[in-house]
XYZ file of C-alpha atoms in Angstrom:
652
model
C -0.026 -0.010 -0.121
C 1.352 3.589 -0.688
C 1.900 5.510 2.393
C 2.307 9.354 2.480
C 4.322 10.586 5.389
C 3.234 14.099 6.804
C 5.789 15.504 8.991
C 9.547 15.087 8.145
C 11.267 15.462 11.409
C 13.268 13.079 13.372
C 10.584 10.478 13.904
C 9.923 10.165 10.156
C 13.648 9.113 9.910
C 12.718 6.113 11.928
C 9.404 5.258 10.371
C 10.437 5.796 6.684
C 13.188 3.171 6.398
C 11.078 0.596 8.197
C 8.170 1.191 5.704
C 10.327 1.075 2.740
C 11.763 -2.268 3.886
C 8.266 -3.683 4.364
C 7.133 -6.065 1.596
C 3.632 -4.608 1.787
C 4.252 -1.004 2.176
C 5.889 1.879 0.190
C 6.508 5.469 0.802
C 4.752 7.183 -1.844
C 4.851 10.728 -0.917
C 6.022 13.102 1.772
C 5.014 16.467 3.071
C 6.129 18.923 5.743
C 5.733 22.672 6.200
C 9.511 22.977 6.137
C 10.501 22.743 2.505
C 14.031 21.687 3.173
C 12.870 18.744 5.312
C 10.449 17.344 2.846
C 12.715 17.692 -0.043
C 15.488 15.894 1.717
C 13.264 13.096 2.719
C 11.737 12.871 -0.757
C 15.246 12.645 -2.207
C 16.101 9.749 0.171
C 13.115 7.734 -0.847
C 12.722 9.082 -4.505
C 9.239 10.371 -4.076
C 7.407 13.544 -4.601
C 7.407 16.013 -1.761
C 5.063 18.719 -0.718
C 4.625 21.636 1.675
C 0.934 20.947 2.440
C -1.052 17.835 2.758
C -3.849 19.356 0.727
C -1.497 19.516 -2.251
C -0.238 16.077 -1.722
C -3.725 14.651 -1.593
C -4.795 16.619 -4.631
C -1.937 15.224 -6.769
C -1.066 11.608 -5.251
C -2.988 8.563 -5.023
C -2.508 7.419 -1.308
C -3.661 4.447 0.484
C -2.777 5.672 4.018
C -1.418 8.989 5.599
C 1.251 8.461 8.324
C 0.758 11.524 10.573
C 4.211 12.384 12.241
C 3.505 16.035 12.456
C 3.951 17.840 16.108
C 1.723 17.088 18.820
C -0.466 20.234 18.326
C -0.961 19.439 14.495
C -2.233 16.022 15.042
C -5.647 16.622 15.006
C -5.822 19.072 12.097
C -3.885 16.834 9.922
C -5.800 13.864 10.762
C -9.081 15.667 9.997
C -7.948 16.844 6.483
C -6.945 13.291 5.440
C -10.300 11.939 6.750
C -12.207 14.556 4.876
C -10.379 13.575 1.671
C -11.509 9.884 2.235
C -7.963 8.736 3.388
C -7.403 6.430 6.399
C -4.663 7.844 8.970
C -2.215 6.156 11.361
C -1.225 9.058 13.674
C 1.643 9.442 16.152
C 0.434 10.007 19.434
C -1.686 11.522 21.024
C -4.713 11.561 18.648
C -5.371 15.142 19.824
C -4.969 17.550 22.632
C -8.516 17.817 23.409
C -10.869 15.016 24.272
C -13.863 16.392 22.326
C -11.512 16.878 19.212
C -10.218 13.233 19.611
C -13.779 11.707 19.648
C -14.827 13.862 16.765
C -11.980 12.446 14.730
C -13.189 8.977 15.582
C -16.715 9.873 14.633
C -15.553 11.392 11.253
C -13.589 8.325 10.210
C -16.558 6.250 11.027
C -18.779 8.349 8.916
C -16.220 8.414 5.940
C -15.783 4.732 6.334
C -11.856 5.103 6.526
C -9.600 3.495 9.084
C -7.988 5.302 11.788
C -5.449 4.172 14.165
C -2.985 5.920 16.804
C 0.328 5.322 18.448
C 1.573 3.986 20.571
C 1.529 0.146 19.826
C 3.034 -0.971 22.950
C 0.467 -3.874 23.957
C 1.963 -5.968 21.177
C 5.544 -5.942 22.631
C 6.846 -9.378 24.222
C 7.356 -8.006 27.739
C 4.093 -6.244 27.743
C 2.199 -9.509 26.543
C 4.012 -11.630 29.060
C 2.897 -9.190 31.883
C -0.597 -9.459 30.714
C -0.372 -13.311 30.599
C 0.739 -13.295 34.130
C -2.074 -10.889 35.117
C -4.530 -13.280 33.235
C -3.061 -16.422 34.927
C -3.972 -14.866 38.251
C -0.487 -14.604 39.555
C -1.312 -11.406 41.548
C -4.855 -12.024 42.762
C -6.937 -8.844 42.736
C -4.693 -5.974 41.765
C -5.485 -3.048 43.975
C -2.477 -0.560 43.451
C 0.270 0.221 41.034
C 2.870 2.568 40.184
C 3.312 3.820 36.563
C 6.093 6.216 35.606
C 6.867 8.189 32.432
C 9.941 10.227 32.966
C 11.245 11.475 29.544
C 14.000 13.481 31.039
C 15.252 17.136 30.709
C 14.820 17.385 26.944
C 16.942 20.271 26.536
C 19.902 18.212 27.412
C 19.352 15.188 24.829
C 16.661 16.293 22.283
C 17.594 18.250 19.106
C 14.154 19.913 19.053
C 12.408 19.718 22.326
C 10.094 22.826 22.153
C 6.855 20.911 20.808
C 7.331 18.258 23.567
C 7.955 20.793 26.318
C 4.791 22.653 25.135
C 2.454 19.661 25.922
C 4.531 17.996 28.690
C 5.212 14.492 29.706
C 1.676 13.725 29.962
C 0.742 14.080 26.422
C 4.165 12.734 24.865
C 4.921 10.145 27.599
C 1.941 9.051 29.714
C 0.236 7.581 26.544
C 2.496 4.398 27.032
C 1.688 3.266 30.275
C -2.151 4.343 29.807
C -2.221 2.193 26.473
C -1.027 -0.728 28.379
C -3.029 -0.220 31.397
C -6.460 0.200 29.625
C -5.650 -3.238 27.736
C -4.987 -4.805 31.262
C -7.758 -3.086 33.315
C -10.164 -1.658 31.092
C -10.936 2.253 30.948
C -10.165 4.795 33.652
C -13.344 5.741 35.284
C -12.212 8.701 37.152
C -9.117 10.690 38.371
C -8.972 10.569 42.026
C -6.438 13.118 42.715
C -3.855 15.051 40.852
C -0.982 17.521 41.259
C 1.301 19.196 38.838
C 4.233 21.602 39.226
C 6.943 23.553 37.392
C 10.154 22.387 39.051
C 12.666 23.962 36.564
C 14.153 27.165 37.640
C 13.632 28.976 34.594
C 10.844 27.199 32.422
C 9.659 28.641 29.158
C 6.701 30.835 29.216
C 4.641 28.318 27.126
C 5.976 25.054 28.636
C 3.497 22.635 30.219
C 4.130 21.586 33.964
C 7.391 19.290 34.098
C 6.144 17.100 36.870
C 2.581 15.704 37.298
C 1.297 12.988 39.716
C -2.191 11.524 39.563
C -4.090 8.593 41.017
C -6.278 6.861 38.499
C -9.243 4.616 39.201
C -9.907 1.797 36.464
C -12.892 -0.002 35.828
C -11.919 -3.289 37.544
C -11.405 -1.446 40.678
C -7.570 -1.191 40.600
C -5.925 2.119 41.183
C -2.637 3.404 39.621
C -0.486 6.228 40.591
C 0.916 7.839 37.522
C 3.947 9.974 37.535
C 4.849 11.887 34.454
C 8.053 14.275 34.227
C 10.251 16.181 32.037
C 12.054 17.225 35.072
C 13.405 13.645 36.240
C 16.476 12.884 34.162
C 16.294 10.707 31.152
C 16.799 7.071 31.575
C 16.649 6.746 35.368
C 15.627 3.687 36.993
C 11.966 4.975 36.832
C 11.824 5.727 33.124
C 8.887 3.972 31.741
C 8.352 1.420 34.524
C 5.157 -0.148 35.801
C 4.856 -2.029 39.064
C 1.527 -3.742 40.167
C 0.390 -5.030 43.571
C -2.194 -7.535 44.089
C -3.558 -9.654 47.004
C -1.103 -12.423 46.149
C 2.045 -10.980 44.614
C 3.742 -8.097 42.589
C 4.752 -7.659 39.006
C 7.410 -5.346 37.654
C 7.566 -4.370 33.952
C 10.841 -2.476 33.162
C 9.543 -0.442 30.131
C 5.865 -0.064 29.117
C 6.802 1.392 25.781
C 9.762 -0.650 24.514
C 8.643 -3.228 21.841
C 11.818 -4.003 19.902
C 14.765 -4.734 22.407
C 13.277 -5.162 25.965
C 15.866 -4.755 28.913
C 16.820 -8.006 30.864
C 15.053 -8.909 32.839
C 12.027 -7.025 31.246
C 9.408 -8.732 33.635
C 9.878 -9.609 37.160
C 7.413 -11.328 39.569
C 7.175 -11.747 43.591
C 5.125 -13.590 45.672
C 4.143 -11.913 48.898
C 6.923 -12.092 51.202
C 9.615 -12.857 48.540
C 12.003 -10.883 46.479
C 11.589 -10.382 42.687
C 12.427 -13.260 40.272
C 13.057 -12.516 36.541
C 10.248 -14.069 34.554
C 11.488 -15.702 31.190
C 9.759 -15.523 28.097
C 8.746 -18.909 26.619
C 9.026 -18.114 22.970
C 11.532 -16.556 20.662
C 11.337 -12.808 20.588
C 9.073 -11.094 18.314
C 10.347 -7.370 17.896
C 7.488 -4.932 17.133
C 9.145 -2.233 14.693
C 7.704 0.995 13.421
C 6.210 -0.589 10.362
C 4.175 -3.261 12.135
C 1.089 -0.962 13.344
C 1.067 0.777 9.850
C 0.911 -2.434 8.072
C -1.839 -3.823 10.459
C -3.884 -0.725 9.678
C -3.188 -1.005 5.948
C -4.287 -4.293 5.907
C -7.561 -3.205 7.547
C -7.789 -0.376 4.925
C -7.616 -3.072 2.205
C -10.525 -5.132 3.764
C -8.172 -7.953 4.836
C -8.969 -7.712 8.415
C -10.719 -5.351 11.046
C -8.772 -2.702 12.586
C -6.881 -4.509 15.422
C -8.191 -3.837 18.901
C -4.713 -2.675 19.853
C -5.050 0.117 17.485
C -8.643 1.010 18.215
C -8.897 4.683 17.969
C -11.519 4.794 20.618
C -8.838 3.717 23.118
C -6.645 6.677 21.847
C -9.498 9.009 22.398
C -10.016 7.670 25.760
C -6.511 8.205 26.658
C -6.703 11.879 25.616
C -9.796 12.053 27.913
C -7.906 10.727 30.798
C -5.194 13.150 30.254
C -7.476 16.038 29.901
C -9.216 14.973 33.419
C -5.781 14.657 34.928
C -5.249 18.413 34.008
C -8.649 19.423 35.287
C -8.115 17.627 38.678
C -4.594 19.139 39.066
C -6.214 22.613 38.344
C -8.391 22.086 41.446
C -11.603 20.377 40.074
C -11.275 17.647 42.593
C -12.030 14.172 41.561
C -12.931 14.069 37.781
C -14.928 11.499 36.081
C -13.619 10.310 32.581
C -16.345 10.083 29.985
C -15.978 8.889 26.350
C -16.659 6.024 23.913
C -16.353 2.367 25.031
C -13.478 0.547 23.339
C -12.474 -3.070 22.562
C -9.862 -4.713 24.711
C -7.391 -6.789 22.830
C -7.697 -10.465 23.362
C -5.323 -11.701 26.078
C -2.532 -13.379 24.404
C -2.039 -17.170 24.844
C -0.142 -18.467 27.742
C 2.389 -20.076 25.584
C 2.614 -19.294 21.770
C 3.196 -22.643 20.136
C 4.397 -23.441 16.730
C 2.614 -25.755 14.340
C 4.898 -28.757 15.059
C 4.464 -28.948 18.716
C 1.286 -29.871 20.693
C -0.559 -26.510 20.804
C -0.912 -26.245 24.671
C 2.539 -27.660 25.594
C 5.228 -25.193 26.716
C 8.641 -25.488 24.872
C 10.549 -26.188 27.958
C 9.568 -27.465 31.474
C 10.937 -28.521 34.879
C 11.681 -32.050 35.950
C 10.229 -32.889 39.368
C 12.292 -36.204 40.056
C 13.858 -36.169 43.524
C 16.665 -38.487 42.900
C 20.126 -37.290 42.540
C 23.312 -39.057 42.316
C 22.223 -42.098 44.542
C 20.113 -39.931 47.045
C 17.047 -38.013 47.386
C 16.822 -34.229 47.425
C 14.003 -31.567 48.445
C 12.769 -29.836 45.407
C 10.068 -27.586 47.019
C 12.125 -24.279 46.661
C 13.221 -25.111 43.003
C 9.781 -25.847 41.848
C 8.622 -22.510 43.465
C 11.507 -20.779 41.689
C 10.600 -22.435 38.402
C 6.891 -21.305 38.535
C 8.005 -17.849 39.665
C 10.348 -17.629 36.682
C 7.529 -18.567 34.100
C 7.795 -22.333 33.988
C 4.444 -23.705 32.827
C 5.384 -27.447 32.283
C 5.821 -29.610 35.539
C 6.992 -33.209 34.704
C 5.936 -35.582 37.584
C 5.356 -39.195 38.482
C 3.949 -41.176 41.397
C 7.539 -42.628 41.655
C 8.862 -39.312 42.443
C 6.847 -39.195 45.572
C 6.244 -35.507 45.796
C 2.977 -34.948 44.075
C 1.156 -33.946 47.114
C 3.904 -31.518 47.971
C 3.508 -29.972 44.379
C -0.172 -29.924 44.762
C 0.244 -27.681 47.876
C 2.608 -25.332 45.955
C 0.062 -25.203 42.990
C -2.647 -24.237 45.547
C -0.656 -21.483 47.385
C -1.312 -17.650 46.681
C 0.597 -16.366 43.774
C 0.654 -19.538 41.592
C -0.647 -19.809 38.089
C -4.204 -20.745 37.447
C -4.542 -24.373 36.562
C -5.264 -23.567 32.813
C -2.118 -21.834 32.551
C -0.176 -24.943 33.361
C 0.748 -28.142 31.550
C 0.926 -30.972 33.963
C 2.455 -34.180 33.313
C 2.388 -37.391 35.416
C 3.406 -40.939 35.054
C 2.148 -44.158 36.374
C 4.778 -46.639 37.846
C 5.466 -49.981 36.572
C 3.792 -51.807 39.368
C 0.375 -50.098 38.638
C -0.155 -51.336 35.030
C -3.042 -53.643 35.685
C -6.035 -51.644 34.717
C -7.597 -51.338 38.238
C -4.359 -50.318 39.662
C -3.568 -47.909 36.807
C -6.936 -46.222 37.394
C -6.319 -46.082 41.081
C -3.053 -44.658 40.721
C -4.381 -41.931 38.394
C -7.025 -41.071 40.942
C -4.459 -40.867 43.717
C -2.385 -38.660 41.496
C -5.249 -36.190 40.872
C -6.102 -36.094 44.685
C -2.533 -35.437 45.647
C -2.153 -32.648 43.129
C -5.588 -31.189 43.935
C -6.417 -30.995 40.270
C -9.519 -32.621 38.345
C -7.449 -33.511 35.116
C -3.929 -33.810 33.703
C -2.595 -32.526 30.465
C -0.741 -35.674 29.793
C -0.622 -39.169 31.499
C 2.260 -41.425 30.875
C 3.550 -44.948 31.294
C 6.764 -44.482 33.120
C 8.147 -47.543 31.388
C 6.425 -49.922 29.006
C 7.295 -52.812 31.263
C 4.886 -54.232 33.906
C 6.102 -55.346 37.180
C 4.489 -56.976 40.247
C 2.030 -55.093 42.157
C 2.798 -54.492 45.771
C 0.074 -52.032 46.809
C -0.488 -48.548 46.331
C 2.681 -46.248 46.355
C 1.058 -43.300 48.110
C 3.377 -40.265 48.784
C 6.865 -42.090 48.620
C 8.743 -39.348 50.023
C 6.857 -39.936 53.461
C 8.000 -43.670 53.588
C 11.174 -45.087 54.797
C 13.444 -45.524 51.689
C 13.629 -49.329 52.245
C 9.845 -49.433 52.475
C 9.506 -47.329 49.298
C 12.102 -49.230 47.388
C 10.301 -52.426 48.206
C 7.076 -51.189 46.855
C 8.502 -49.819 43.626
C 11.093 -52.332 42.880
C 9.611 -55.951 43.663
C 12.341 -58.521 43.605
C 12.520 -62.242 44.177
C 15.104 -63.890 46.411
C 17.917 -63.448 43.815
C 17.243 -59.919 43.459
C 15.666 -60.016 40.100
C 12.598 -57.763 39.251
C 9.388 -59.683 39.477
C 7.237 -58.974 36.337
C 3.545 -58.949 36.034
C 1.541 -60.814 33.270
C -0.241 -57.420 32.186
C -0.307 -57.123 28.435
C 0.703 -53.649 27.147
C -2.726 -53.539 25.240
C -4.590 -53.758 28.574
C -2.672 -50.984 30.127
C -3.055 -48.871 27.232
C -6.713 -49.480 26.958
C -7.093 -48.246 30.509
C -5.070 -45.294 29.732
C -7.286 -44.534 26.701
C -10.439 -44.672 28.984
C -8.954 -41.717 31.040
C -8.852 -39.707 27.676
C -12.486 -40.773 26.809
C -13.519 -39.645 30.304
C -12.018 -36.230 29.890
C -9.587 -36.712 32.719
C -6.505 -36.303 30.760
C -5.923 -34.569 27.558
C -3.063 -36.504 26.252
C -1.314 -39.705 26.791
C 2.433 -40.661 26.502
C 4.956 -43.105 27.228
C 8.653 -42.696 28.715
C 11.818 -44.559 28.260
C 10.585 -46.420 25.080
C 12.635 -47.616 22.017
C 11.456 -47.709 18.476
C 10.366 -51.489 18.751
C 8.157 -50.767 21.913
C 6.691 -47.768 20.244
C 5.915 -49.593 16.962
C 4.055 -52.209 19.077
C 2.223 -49.560 20.917
C 1.125 -47.700 17.854
C -0.151 -51.099 16.361
C -2.560 -51.733 19.153
C -3.605 -47.942 20.247
C -6.877 -46.579 19.347
C -5.647 -43.107 20.974
C -1.779 -43.060 20.052
C 0.610 -41.479 22.405
C 0.812 -37.744 21.878
C 4.294 -37.438 23.611
C 7.242 -39.651 24.140
C 9.769 -38.828 26.961
C 13.316 -40.092 26.384
C 16.711 -39.552 27.861
C 18.300 -37.073 25.407
C 21.284 -34.887 25.456
C 24.247 -34.309 22.932
C 25.935 -37.513 23.713
C 22.698 -39.532 23.453
C 20.483 -37.573 20.821
C 18.387 -40.485 19.646
C 17.966 -38.914 16.412
C 16.316 -42.135 14.753
C 13.764 -42.213 17.463
C 13.116 -38.406 17.358
C 12.672 -38.723 13.569
C 10.387 -41.674 13.907
C 8.309 -39.817 16.498
C 8.002 -36.751 14.130
C 6.941 -38.947 11.248
C 4.078 -40.205 13.506
C 3.219 -36.568 14.827
C 4.469 -37.589 18.347
C 6.036 -34.820 20.357
C 9.450 -35.456 22.075
C 10.259 -34.650 25.644
C 13.899 -34.897 26.760
C 14.519 -35.931 30.420
C 17.830 -35.802 31.809
C 19.118 -33.071 29.276
C 22.096 -31.885 31.531
C 22.789 -34.887 33.698
C 25.273 -36.960 31.390
C 28.648 -37.094 33.174
C 31.212 -34.623 31.738
C 28.612 -32.927 29.549
C 28.725 -29.542 30.975
C 32.479 -29.504 30.769
C 32.497 -30.264 27.184
C 34.986 -27.837 25.457
C 32.654 -27.412 22.417
C 29.808 -26.452 24.665
C 31.881 -23.944 26.668
C 33.244 -22.342 23.481
C 29.750 -21.959 22.035
C 28.584 -20.633 25.375
C 31.209 -18.175 25.493
C 30.544 -16.939 21.762
C 26.633 -16.117 22.934
C 27.673 -15.016 26.414
C 25.497 -17.755 28.076
C 26.048 -20.893 30.103
C 26.944 -24.194 28.648
C 23.526 -25.737 30.198
C 21.758 -23.111 28.063
C 23.462 -24.279 25.003
C 22.226 -27.783 25.483
C 18.754 -26.684 26.116
C 18.540 -24.508 23.180
C 19.917 -27.215 21.067
C 17.141 -29.425 22.134
C 14.499 -26.616 21.506
C 15.901 -25.944 18.001
C 15.829 -29.571 17.324
C 12.050 -29.603 18.201
C 12.402 -31.327 21.356
C 11.008 -30.179 24.835
C 13.716 -30.231 27.455
C 12.735 -30.674 31.092
C 15.817 -29.764 33.031
C 15.914 -29.853 36.805
C 18.241 -28.229 39.402
C 18.332 -27.629 43.108
C 20.051 -24.165 42.524
C 17.670 -21.351 42.182
C 19.956 -19.239 39.882
C 20.320 -22.418 37.667
C 16.651 -22.944 37.622
C 16.167 -19.424 36.212
C 19.054 -19.748 33.860
C 17.733 -22.943 32.384
C 14.354 -21.118 31.509
C 16.271 -18.325 29.697
C 16.857 -19.983 26.360
C 14.787 -17.686 24.065
C 16.781 -14.527 23.959
C 19.508 -16.120 21.746
C 19.666 -18.654 18.824
C 22.158 -21.100 17.742
C 23.625 -21.080 14.107
C 23.367 -23.939 12.087
C 27.244 -24.397 12.378
C 26.607 -24.497 16.158
C 24.005 -27.061 15.983
C 26.120 -29.338 13.744
C 28.942 -29.130 16.228
C 26.755 -30.137 19.170
C 25.198 -32.810 16.943
C 28.754 -34.176 16.439
C 29.216 -34.942 20.201
C 27.030 -38.143 19.780
C 28.677 -41.163 21.386
C 27.553 -44.459 19.695
C 28.430 -46.206 23.092
C 26.221 -43.904 25.214
C 23.235 -45.977 26.262
C 19.927 -44.760 27.945
C 20.043 -45.221 31.707
């Protein structure tokens, strides 16, 4: 689509190259009151240049106007384009007057043209991650928060600060947190209190207040203290931050406006009584550049899609009404109601964005809950808490691990994700393969976890052993008693097998799916022969196969076989092979990416389409293991790791 840029200042230098590089957009003409600026930008992109929008629209065929003029000119330029029957994407704010902003929305509707307004922050990775955490119920009811937009002393760093200083940080900066907050919590109903001041010793005569503080009440009952400043220095710790506090915990978003290169950590979470834990993104980054909202609005103008809710001009008009109410309240009007049109809230992003080649609801990495470490048992309570705080959504459990009741208590505690945000896997032990024992074991697992369904229930091994009674919560039993229950042996110490056909066990598993008590079935520690047998007899085939997998033991043939049969592969023990994490190749790759060798191994699994489920008793390692989506391995890296395969390495 042909895009006409109106306003050829600094920000046009950011938009124009992005539009020119987009495969569905083209800079077709430019306009600016400053003839030198418009001619310079026109020459750069080899397009006609004009000094008025009216002349441009009279002489050019335009699909969309990109309004990059000064704040005070936004409304007039947008109105001119709408009257000419051309849609507009405007830089923020939509207008400096609430009635004028509403009139623009109505005019666009009357003319049947699209209208959208910056900013577009709700599409950023960090903003969506924060939103998912809120939707998952991590904070409980949010009652208070702090939003800052401290854009700094512009005369010290901005080449042309006058237009911003005239409108102040409210109209230039506060639109970022307000765009995010109205997506999270709905419209602002009223401004409860506000104060503004001029703190600079010698402000300009027509400069807006350089510090404003307001308390905003939102439709859902939450209240946010907003601070907007052109006095607080640029890029302080409180630049564009958002901190939210609920009954069950707190969230911190480092920058409400950043959509291309968020800080690390960009989002942090704290349960009540604990410090902040970095929350790790569970998908590769999706930077949102300058061209993205223009392209989305252009697609709407072509009739290919509706105007995205995140670009709804009614939200932009509401934001202007909020800013106007803050000014009125600060001028002494007392609490001020915010009126205006209703707007659509964007749909909450999915908990875990999933590629087409993975089960749609399964996260790309998880946490293994086995307590067994180097011949002894460890307490994983703190590690599982840390994993959940850091964004882990997949827990791999088993009745053999003996800690399902403990995990159930963790999941039921305040500040935990809602059940629907989690992917819960458990496994039936070998001694419970007989159908009645298998169903009893499944019931006991649900009871211990305090849930009414699993996402995947697995056979821990395909082998059936003699039943010695219900396992219960094994961690509460003496070790000798637990091992006698789980590893039945004869007088010579050999395992006593049970005469339970795999077909009978699997039929019992299938009945759990048919009853809606588990979504998927799986099998662990299986080879190709056993998997072929299972596929031949199953009415409901396994959705997941869990195997030991790491660079020494990639099991590539089995992984390929699973992929041929649309079976997802989960890698247990991805880091535990002796000597793996001291491997020179892994250290070299890790050093090149400024990460840890463990992250290299986990990312290798992810890039090979396998879901790793690492475990650790060290909190910093738990967080580090989840942080494998801010970098990518090259094909050369992957090949070097593949070459570590050891033909003599056997599954344990």
